[in-house]
Short mmCIF file of C-alpha atoms and ligand atoms in Angstrom, two decimals:
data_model
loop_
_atom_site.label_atom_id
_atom_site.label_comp_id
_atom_site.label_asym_id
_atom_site.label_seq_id
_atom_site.Cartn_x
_atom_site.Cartn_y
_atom_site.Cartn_z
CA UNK L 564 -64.70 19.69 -3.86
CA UNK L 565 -65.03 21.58 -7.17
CA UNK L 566 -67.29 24.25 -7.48
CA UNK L 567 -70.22 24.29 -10.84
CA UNK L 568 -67.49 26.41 -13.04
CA UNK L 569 -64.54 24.03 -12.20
CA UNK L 570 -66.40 21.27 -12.76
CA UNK L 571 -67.44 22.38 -15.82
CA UNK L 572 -64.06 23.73 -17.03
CA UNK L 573 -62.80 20.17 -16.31
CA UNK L 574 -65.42 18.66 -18.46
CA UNK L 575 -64.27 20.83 -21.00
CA UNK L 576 -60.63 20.11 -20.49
CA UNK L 577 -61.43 16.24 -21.36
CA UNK L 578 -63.46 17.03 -24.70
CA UNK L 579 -60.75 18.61 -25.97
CA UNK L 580 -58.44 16.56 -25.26
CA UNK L 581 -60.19 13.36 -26.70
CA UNK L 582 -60.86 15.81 -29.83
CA UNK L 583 -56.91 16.66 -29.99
CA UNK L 584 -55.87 12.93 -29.33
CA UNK L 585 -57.55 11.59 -32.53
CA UNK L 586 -55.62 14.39 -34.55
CA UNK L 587 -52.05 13.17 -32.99
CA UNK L 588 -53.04 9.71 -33.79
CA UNK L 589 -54.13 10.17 -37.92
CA UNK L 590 -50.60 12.36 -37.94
CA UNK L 591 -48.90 9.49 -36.11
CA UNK L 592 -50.20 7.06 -38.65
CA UNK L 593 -49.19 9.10 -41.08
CA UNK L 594 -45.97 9.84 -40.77
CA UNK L 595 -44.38 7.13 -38.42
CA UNK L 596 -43.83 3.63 -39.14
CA UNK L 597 -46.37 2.26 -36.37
CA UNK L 598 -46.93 -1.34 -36.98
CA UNK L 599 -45.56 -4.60 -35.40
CA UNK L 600 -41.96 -5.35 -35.50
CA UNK L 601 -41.15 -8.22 -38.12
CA UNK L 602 -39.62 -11.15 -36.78
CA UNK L 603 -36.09 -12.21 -36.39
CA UNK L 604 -36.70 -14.09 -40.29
CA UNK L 605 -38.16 -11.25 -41.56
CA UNK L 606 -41.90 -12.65 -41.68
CA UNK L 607 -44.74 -10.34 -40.35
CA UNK L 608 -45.77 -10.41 -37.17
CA UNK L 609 -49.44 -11.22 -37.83
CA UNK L 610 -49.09 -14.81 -38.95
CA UNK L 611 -50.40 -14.20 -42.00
CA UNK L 612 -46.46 -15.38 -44.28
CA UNK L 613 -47.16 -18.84 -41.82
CA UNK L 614 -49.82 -20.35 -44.27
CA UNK L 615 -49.98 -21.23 -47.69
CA UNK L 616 -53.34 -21.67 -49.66
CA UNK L 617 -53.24 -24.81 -51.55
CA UNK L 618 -52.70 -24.23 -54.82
CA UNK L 619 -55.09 -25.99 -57.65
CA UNK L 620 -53.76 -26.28 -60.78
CA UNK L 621 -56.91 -27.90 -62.10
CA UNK L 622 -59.28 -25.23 -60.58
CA UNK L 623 -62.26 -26.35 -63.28
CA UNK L 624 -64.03 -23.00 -62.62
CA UNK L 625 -64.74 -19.85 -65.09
CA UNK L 626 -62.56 -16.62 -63.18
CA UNK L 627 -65.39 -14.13 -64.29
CA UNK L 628 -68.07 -15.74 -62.56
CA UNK L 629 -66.42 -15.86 -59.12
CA UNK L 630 -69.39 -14.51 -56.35
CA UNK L 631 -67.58 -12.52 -54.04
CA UNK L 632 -70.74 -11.13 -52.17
CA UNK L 633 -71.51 -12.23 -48.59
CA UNK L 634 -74.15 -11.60 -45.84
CA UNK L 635 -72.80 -10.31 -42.97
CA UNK L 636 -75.44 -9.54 -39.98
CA UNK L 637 -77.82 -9.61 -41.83
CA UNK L 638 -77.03 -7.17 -44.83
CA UNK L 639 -75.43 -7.90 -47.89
CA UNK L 640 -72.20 -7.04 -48.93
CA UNK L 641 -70.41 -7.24 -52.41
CA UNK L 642 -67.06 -8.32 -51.18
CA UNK L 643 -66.08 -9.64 -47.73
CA UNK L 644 -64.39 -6.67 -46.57
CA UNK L 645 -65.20 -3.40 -44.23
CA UNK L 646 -63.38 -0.25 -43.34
CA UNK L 647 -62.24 -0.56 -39.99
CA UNK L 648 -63.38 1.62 -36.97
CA UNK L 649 -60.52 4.44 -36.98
CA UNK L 650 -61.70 8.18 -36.60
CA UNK L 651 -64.46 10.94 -36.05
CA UNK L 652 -64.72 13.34 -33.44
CA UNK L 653 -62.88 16.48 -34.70
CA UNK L 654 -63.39 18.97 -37.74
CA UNK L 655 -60.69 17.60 -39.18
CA UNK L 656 -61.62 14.11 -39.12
CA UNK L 657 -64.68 14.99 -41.76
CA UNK L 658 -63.13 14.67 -44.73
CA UNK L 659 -61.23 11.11 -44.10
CA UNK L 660 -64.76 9.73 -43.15
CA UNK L 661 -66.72 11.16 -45.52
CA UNK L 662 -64.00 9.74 -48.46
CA UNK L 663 -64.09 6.23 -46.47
CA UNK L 664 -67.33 5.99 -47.01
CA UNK L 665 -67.88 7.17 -50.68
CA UNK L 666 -65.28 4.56 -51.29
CA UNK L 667 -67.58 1.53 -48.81
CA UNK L 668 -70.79 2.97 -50.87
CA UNK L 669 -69.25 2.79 -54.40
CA UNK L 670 -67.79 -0.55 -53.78
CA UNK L 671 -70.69 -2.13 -51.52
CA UNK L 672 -68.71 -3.03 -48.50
CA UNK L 673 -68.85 -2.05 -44.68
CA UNK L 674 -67.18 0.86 -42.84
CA UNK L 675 -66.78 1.07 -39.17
CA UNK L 676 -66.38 4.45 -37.60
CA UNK L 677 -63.96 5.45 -35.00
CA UNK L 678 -64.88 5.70 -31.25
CA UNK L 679 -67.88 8.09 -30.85
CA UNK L 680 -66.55 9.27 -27.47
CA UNK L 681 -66.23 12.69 -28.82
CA UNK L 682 -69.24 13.26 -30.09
CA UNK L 683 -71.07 11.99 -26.59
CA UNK L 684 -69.01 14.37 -24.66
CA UNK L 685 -69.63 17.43 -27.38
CA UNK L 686 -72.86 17.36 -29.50
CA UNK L 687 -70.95 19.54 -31.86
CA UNK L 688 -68.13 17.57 -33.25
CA UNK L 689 -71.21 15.24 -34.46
CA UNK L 690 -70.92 15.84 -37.77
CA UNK L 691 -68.07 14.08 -38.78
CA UNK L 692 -69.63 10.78 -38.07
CA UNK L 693 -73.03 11.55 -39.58
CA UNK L 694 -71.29 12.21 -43.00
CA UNK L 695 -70.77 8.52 -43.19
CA UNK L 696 -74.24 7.59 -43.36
CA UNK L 697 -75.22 10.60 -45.13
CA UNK L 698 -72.84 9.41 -47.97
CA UNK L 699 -72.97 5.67 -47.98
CA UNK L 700 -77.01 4.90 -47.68
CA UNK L 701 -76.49 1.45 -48.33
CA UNK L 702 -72.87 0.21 -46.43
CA UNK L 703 -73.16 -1.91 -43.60
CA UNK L 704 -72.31 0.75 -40.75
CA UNK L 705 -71.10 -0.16 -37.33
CA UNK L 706 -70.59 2.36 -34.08
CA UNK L 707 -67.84 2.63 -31.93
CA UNK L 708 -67.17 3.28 -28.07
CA UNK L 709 -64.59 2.15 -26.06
CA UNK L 710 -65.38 -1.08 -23.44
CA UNK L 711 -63.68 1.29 -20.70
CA UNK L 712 -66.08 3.62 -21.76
CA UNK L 713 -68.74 1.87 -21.37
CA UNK L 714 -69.42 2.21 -17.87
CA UNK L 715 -69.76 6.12 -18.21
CA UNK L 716 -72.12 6.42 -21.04
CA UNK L 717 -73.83 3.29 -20.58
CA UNK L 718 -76.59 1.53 -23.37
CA UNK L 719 -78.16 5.21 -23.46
CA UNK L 720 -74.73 6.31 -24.63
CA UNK L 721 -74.69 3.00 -27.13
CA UNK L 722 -78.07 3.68 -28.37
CA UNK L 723 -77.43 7.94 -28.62
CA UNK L 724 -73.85 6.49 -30.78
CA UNK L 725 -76.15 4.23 -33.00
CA UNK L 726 -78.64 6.90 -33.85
CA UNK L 727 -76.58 9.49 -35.00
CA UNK L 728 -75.15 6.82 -37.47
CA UNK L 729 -78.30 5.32 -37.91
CA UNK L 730 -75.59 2.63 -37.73
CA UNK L 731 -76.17 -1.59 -38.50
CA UNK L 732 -74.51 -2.42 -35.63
CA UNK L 733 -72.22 -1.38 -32.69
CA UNK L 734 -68.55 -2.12 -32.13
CA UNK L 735 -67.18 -2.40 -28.65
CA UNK L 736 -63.62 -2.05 -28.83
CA UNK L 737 -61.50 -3.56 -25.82
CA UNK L 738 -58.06 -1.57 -26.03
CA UNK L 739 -56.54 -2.32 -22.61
CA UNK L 740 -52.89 -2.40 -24.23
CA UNK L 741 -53.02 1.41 -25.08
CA UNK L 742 -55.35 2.22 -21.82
CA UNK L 743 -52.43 0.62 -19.77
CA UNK L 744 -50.01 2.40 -21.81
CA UNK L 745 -51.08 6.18 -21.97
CA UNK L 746 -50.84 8.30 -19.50
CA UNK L 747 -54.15 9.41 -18.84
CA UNK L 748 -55.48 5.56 -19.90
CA UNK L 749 -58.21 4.19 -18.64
CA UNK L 750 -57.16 0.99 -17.08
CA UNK L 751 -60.10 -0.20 -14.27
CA UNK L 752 -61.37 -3.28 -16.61
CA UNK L 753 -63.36 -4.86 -13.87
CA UNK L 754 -67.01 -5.68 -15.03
CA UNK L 755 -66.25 -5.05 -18.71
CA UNK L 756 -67.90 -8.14 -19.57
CA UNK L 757 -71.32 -7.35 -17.67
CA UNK L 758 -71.68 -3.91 -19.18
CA UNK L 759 -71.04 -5.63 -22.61
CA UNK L 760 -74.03 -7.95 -21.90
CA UNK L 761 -76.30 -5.32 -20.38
CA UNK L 762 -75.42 -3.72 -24.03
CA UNK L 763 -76.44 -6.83 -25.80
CA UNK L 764 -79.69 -7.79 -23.83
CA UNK L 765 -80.90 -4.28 -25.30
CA UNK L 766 -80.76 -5.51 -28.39
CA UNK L 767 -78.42 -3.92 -30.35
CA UNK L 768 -76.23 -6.16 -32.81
CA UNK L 769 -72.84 -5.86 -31.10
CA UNK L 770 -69.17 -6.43 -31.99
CA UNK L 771 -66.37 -7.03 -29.85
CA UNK L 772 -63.38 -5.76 -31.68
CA UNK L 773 -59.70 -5.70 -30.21
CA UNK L 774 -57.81 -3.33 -31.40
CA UNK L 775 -54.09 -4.93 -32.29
CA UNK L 776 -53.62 -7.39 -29.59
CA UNK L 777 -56.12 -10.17 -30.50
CA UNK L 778 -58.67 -11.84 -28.78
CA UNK L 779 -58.45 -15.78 -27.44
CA UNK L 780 -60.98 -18.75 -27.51
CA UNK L 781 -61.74 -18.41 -23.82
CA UNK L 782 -62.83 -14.90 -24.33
CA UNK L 783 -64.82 -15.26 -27.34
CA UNK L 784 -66.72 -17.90 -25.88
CA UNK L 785 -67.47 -15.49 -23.04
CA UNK L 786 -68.25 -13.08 -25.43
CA UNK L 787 -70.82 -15.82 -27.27
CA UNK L 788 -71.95 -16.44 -24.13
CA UNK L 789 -72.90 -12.69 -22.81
CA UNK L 790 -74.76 -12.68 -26.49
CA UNK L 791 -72.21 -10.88 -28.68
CA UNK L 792 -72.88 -10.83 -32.60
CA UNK L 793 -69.65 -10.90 -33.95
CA UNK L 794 -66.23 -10.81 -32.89
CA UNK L 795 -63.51 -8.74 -34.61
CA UNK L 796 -59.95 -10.68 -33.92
CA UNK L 797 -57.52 -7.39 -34.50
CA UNK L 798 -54.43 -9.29 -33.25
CA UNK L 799 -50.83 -8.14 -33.28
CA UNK L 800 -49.04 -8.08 -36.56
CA UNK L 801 -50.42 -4.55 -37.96
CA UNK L 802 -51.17 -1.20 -36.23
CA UNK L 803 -49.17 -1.79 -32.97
CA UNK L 804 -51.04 1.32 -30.85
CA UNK L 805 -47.77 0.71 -28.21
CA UNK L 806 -45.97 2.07 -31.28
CA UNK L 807 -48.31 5.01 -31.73
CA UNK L 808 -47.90 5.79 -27.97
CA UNK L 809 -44.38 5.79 -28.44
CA UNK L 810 -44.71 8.55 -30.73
CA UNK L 811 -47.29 10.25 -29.03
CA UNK L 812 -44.90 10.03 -25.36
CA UNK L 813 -41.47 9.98 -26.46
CA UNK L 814 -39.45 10.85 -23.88
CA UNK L 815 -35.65 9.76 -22.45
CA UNK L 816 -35.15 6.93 -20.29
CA UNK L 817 -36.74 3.19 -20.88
CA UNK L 818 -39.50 2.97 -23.02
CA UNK L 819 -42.44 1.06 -21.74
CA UNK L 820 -43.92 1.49 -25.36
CA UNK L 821 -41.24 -0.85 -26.85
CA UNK L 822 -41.24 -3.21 -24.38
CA UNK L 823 -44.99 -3.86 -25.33
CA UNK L 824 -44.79 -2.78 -29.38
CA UNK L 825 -45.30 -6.32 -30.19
CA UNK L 826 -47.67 -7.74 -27.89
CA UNK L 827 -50.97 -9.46 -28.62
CA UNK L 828 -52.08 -12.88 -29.93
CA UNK L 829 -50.82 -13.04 -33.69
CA UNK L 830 -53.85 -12.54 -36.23
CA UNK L 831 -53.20 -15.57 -37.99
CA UNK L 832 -53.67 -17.40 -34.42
CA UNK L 833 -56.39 -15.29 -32.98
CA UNK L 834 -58.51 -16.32 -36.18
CA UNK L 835 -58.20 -19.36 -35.15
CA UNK L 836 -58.61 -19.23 -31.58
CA UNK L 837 -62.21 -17.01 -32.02
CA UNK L 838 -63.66 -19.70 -34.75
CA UNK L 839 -66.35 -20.51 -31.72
CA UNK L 840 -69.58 -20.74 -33.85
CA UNK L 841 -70.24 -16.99 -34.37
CA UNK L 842 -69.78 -14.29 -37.52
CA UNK L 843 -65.94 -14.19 -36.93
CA UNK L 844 -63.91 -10.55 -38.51
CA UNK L 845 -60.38 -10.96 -39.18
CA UNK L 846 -58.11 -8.00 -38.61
CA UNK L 847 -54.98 -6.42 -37.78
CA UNK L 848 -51.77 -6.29 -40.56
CA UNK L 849 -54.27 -7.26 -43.32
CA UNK L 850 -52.61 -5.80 -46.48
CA UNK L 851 -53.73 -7.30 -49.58
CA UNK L 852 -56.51 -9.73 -50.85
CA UNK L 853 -54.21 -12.97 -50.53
CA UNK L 854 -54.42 -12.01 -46.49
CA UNK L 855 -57.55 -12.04 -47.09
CA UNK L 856 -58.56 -15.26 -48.80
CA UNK L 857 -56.34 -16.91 -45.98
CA UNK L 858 -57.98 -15.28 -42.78
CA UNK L 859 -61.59 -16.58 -44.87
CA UNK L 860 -60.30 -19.84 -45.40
CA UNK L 861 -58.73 -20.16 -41.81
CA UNK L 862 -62.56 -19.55 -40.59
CA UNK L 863 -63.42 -15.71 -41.15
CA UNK L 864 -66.73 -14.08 -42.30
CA UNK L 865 -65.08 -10.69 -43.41
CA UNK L 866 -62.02 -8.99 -43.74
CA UNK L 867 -61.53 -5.35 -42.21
CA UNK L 868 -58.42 -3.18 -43.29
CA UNK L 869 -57.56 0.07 -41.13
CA UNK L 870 -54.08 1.59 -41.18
CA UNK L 871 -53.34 1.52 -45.18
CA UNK L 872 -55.95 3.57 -45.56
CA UNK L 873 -55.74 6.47 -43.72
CA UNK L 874 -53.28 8.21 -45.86
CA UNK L 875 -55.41 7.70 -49.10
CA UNK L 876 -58.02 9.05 -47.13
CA UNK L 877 -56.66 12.18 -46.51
CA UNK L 878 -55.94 12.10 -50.80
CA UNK L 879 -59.24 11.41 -51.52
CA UNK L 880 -62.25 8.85 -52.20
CA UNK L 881 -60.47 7.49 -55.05
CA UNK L 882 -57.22 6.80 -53.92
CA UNK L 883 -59.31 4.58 -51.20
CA UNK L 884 -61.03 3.14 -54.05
CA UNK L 885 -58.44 2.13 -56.17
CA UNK L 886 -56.47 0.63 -53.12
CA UNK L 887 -59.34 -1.46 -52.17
CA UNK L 888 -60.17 -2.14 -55.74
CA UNK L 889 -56.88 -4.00 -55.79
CA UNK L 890 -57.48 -5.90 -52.93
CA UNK L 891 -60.58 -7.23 -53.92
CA UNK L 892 -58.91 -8.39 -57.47
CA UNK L 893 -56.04 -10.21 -55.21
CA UNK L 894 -59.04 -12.04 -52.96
CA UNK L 895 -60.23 -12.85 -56.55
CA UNK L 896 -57.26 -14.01 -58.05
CA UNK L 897 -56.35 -16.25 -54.61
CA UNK L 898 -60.04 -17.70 -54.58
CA UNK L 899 -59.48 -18.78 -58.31
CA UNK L 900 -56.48 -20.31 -57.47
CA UNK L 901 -57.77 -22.19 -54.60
CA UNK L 902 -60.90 -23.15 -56.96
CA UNK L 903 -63.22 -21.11 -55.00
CA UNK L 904 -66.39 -20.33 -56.78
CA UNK L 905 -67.73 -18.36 -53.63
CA UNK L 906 -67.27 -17.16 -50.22
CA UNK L 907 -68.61 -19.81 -48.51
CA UNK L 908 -66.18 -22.29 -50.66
CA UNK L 909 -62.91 -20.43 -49.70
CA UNK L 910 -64.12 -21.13 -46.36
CA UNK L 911 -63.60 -24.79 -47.08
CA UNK L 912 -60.21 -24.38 -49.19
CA UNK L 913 -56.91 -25.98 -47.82
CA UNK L 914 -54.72 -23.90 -46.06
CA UNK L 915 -51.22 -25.52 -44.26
CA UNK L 916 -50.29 -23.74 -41.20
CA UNK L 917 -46.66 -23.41 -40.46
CA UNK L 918 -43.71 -21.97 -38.38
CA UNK L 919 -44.54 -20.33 -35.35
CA UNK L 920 -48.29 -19.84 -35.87
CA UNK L 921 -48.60 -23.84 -36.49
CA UNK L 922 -46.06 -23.81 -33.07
CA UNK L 923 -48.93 -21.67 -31.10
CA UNK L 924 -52.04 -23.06 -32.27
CA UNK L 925 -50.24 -26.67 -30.96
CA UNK L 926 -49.56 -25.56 -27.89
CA UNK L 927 -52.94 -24.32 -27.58
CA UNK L 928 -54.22 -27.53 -28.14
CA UNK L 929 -55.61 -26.65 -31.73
CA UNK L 930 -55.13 -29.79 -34.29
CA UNK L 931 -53.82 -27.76 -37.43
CA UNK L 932 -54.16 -30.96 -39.77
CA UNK L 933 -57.31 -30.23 -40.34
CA UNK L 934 -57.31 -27.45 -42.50
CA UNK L 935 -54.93 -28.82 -44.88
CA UNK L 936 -56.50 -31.87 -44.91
CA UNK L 937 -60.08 -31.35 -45.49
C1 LIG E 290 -55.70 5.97 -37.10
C2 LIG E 290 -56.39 4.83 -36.44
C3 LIG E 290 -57.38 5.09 -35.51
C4 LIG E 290 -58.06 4.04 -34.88
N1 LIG E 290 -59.09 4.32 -34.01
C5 LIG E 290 -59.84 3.31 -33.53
C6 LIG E 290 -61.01 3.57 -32.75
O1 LIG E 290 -61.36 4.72 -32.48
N2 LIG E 290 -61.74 2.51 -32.31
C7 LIG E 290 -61.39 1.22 -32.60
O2 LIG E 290 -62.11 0.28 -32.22
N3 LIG E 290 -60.27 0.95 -33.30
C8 LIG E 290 -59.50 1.94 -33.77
N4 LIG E 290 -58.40 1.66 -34.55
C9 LIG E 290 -57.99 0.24 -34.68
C10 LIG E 290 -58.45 -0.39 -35.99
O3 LIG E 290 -59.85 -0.42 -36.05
C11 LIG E 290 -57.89 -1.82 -36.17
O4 LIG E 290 -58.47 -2.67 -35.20
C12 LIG E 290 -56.39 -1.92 -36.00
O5 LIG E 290 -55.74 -0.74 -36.48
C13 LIG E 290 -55.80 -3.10 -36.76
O6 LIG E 290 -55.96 -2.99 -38.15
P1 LIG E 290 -54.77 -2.51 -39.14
O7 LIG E 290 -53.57 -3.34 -38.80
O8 LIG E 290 -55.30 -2.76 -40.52
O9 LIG E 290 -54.52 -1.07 -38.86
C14 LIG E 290 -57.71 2.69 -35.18
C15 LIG E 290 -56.70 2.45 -36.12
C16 LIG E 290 -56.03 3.48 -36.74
C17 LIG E 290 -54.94 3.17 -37.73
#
């Protein structure tokens, strides 16, 4: 039994830690190359080279007046796209949040923050998640905690994490590949789902995001059925966090890390497999606007972008800006080409399915044909 001091010295022991782990992983994502494997033909992991917009050479439709806004629970956004949930919780993570969000203010998207863990175990290290809102009034702002998490902090923790955002919403991200992986992970997920919907019956818009390994039809219908907002599909094909972990633990021997760098339901397929009826966020290896206008026309709401931007972060607002500037011009050159006057018609467009994602969604019973030929 430990005595008060111990105890307390423990505690102490694990807020720094949590603090120090979200450096390693910004200067892991900086430096290393962390993201899913290609295949053996050289197409990315995600999906994403499988489909092919139809192309309209007759598109009948003025470029210039192309609507790229979008509601997305609720609030209004002036492209489909967010900032996904990546960091927070140590001095050093200020300055790449507050220059996220400058860039989701000036360009009237959403930004997600990263998991608010941090900040619930040390009031001080608050700071660099309440810049967000104190410089982007008007983005769409989602939370973060951890499902295996949950069970600690509980909805007072969810409601404490929405506060100091004054945040839109609250992500729940389910991360059992890294838990599993890290030595210190958190891997009990029994009754994950039950403290999700005692989250939900308070209330508070939630999202169920993966993190890199996707998310399947059974489970998002659980998740619809447990009263989740919105789903956020973050399948395998970008950051690969067994890749990060590799980094973080290398070591001789057999890496576990590699074994697993490529695991997950493919983006392209996990879009798919979570169209259930509910505001539907497609992520994970999203790297330009053409990804984009496919995951929207494959059934998507919004688009959410992590890994590419963490470097321009650390430049500055504007190098975020300009990247995501570029991105939005590619969604609105690949809507224009698919003769998409708006959101909600790109969500109609024809898209053909091929190679192994077409192989997948068959085998998962999906009929493909109908995307291409509606
Ligand atoms: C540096 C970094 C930190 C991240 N931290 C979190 C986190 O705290 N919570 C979370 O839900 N996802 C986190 N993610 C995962 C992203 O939100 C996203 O789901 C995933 O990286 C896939 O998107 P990408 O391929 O564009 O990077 C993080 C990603 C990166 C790159």
């Amino acid at each position: 039994m430990l005595n008060y001091d111990e105890q307390k010295a423990n505690e102490r022991e694990v807020e720094l830690a949590t603090s120090r782990r979200k450096i390693e992983h910004i200067d892991i994502c900086t430096q290393r190359q962390v993201e899913a494997r290609p295949r053996a033909d050289g197409t990315r992991a995600s999906g994403l080279d499988d489909l092919m917009l139809v192309h309209r050479a007759l598109p009948e439709l003025n470029m210039s007046e192309i609507d790229l806004r979008c509601t997305f629970l609720g609030k209004r956004l002036d492209a489909p796209l967010l900032i996904s949930s990546m960091t927070g919780g140590h001095p050093e993570t200020l300055d790449i949040n507050r220059n996220l969000a400058i860039a989701a203010q000036r360009l009237g998207i959403g930004i997600g923050v990263g998991s608010q863990r941090a900040a619930l175990e040390d009031a001080s290290q608050q700071e660099s998640y309440t810049v967000v809102r104190e410089v982007a009034p008007d983005a769409f702002i989602y939370g973060n905690i951890g499902a295996a998490q949950l069970a600690r902090y509980g909805v007072d923790g969810v409601m404490r994490s929405i506060e100091m955002l004054d945040a839109d919403a609250m992500a729940i991200h389910l991360n059992f590949l890294q838990e599993a992986i890290q030595p210190e992970g958190d891997t009990d997920a029994a009754g994950v789902l039950h403290s999700i919907e005692e989250v939900c019956a308070s209330g508070i818009p939630v999202i169920v995001k993966e993190t890199g390994a996707g998310i399947r039809r059974e489970d998002a219908l659980r998740l619809k059925e447990v009263g989740v907002s919105a789903i956020d599909v973050a399948g395998c094909g970008g950051t690969s966090w067994a890749g990060v972990e590799y980094y973080r633990n290398r070591r001789e021997g057999m890496h576990t890390e590699e074994v697993f760098w490529n695991w997950g339901i493919p983006t392209a397929v996990s879009v798919v497999e979570c169209g259930v009826g509910m505001p539907l966020i497609a992520s994970g290896g999203i790297r330009s606007g053409l990804d984009c206008a496919k995951c929207i026309a494959l059934g998507a709401d919004v688009c959410a972008i992590a890994l590419p931007l963490v470097k321009r972060a650390i430049e500055g607002s504007n190098a975020v800006e300009a990247y995501l500037t570029q991105v939005i011009q590619q969604l609105k050159i690949a809507m224009f080409l698919s003769a998409s006057h708006d959101v909600d018609a790109l969500k109609r467009a024809q898209i053909v399915i091929c190679g192994l994602t077409c192989e997948i969604l068959t085998q998962r019973g999906h009929d493909t044909r109908r995307f291409a030929m509606r």
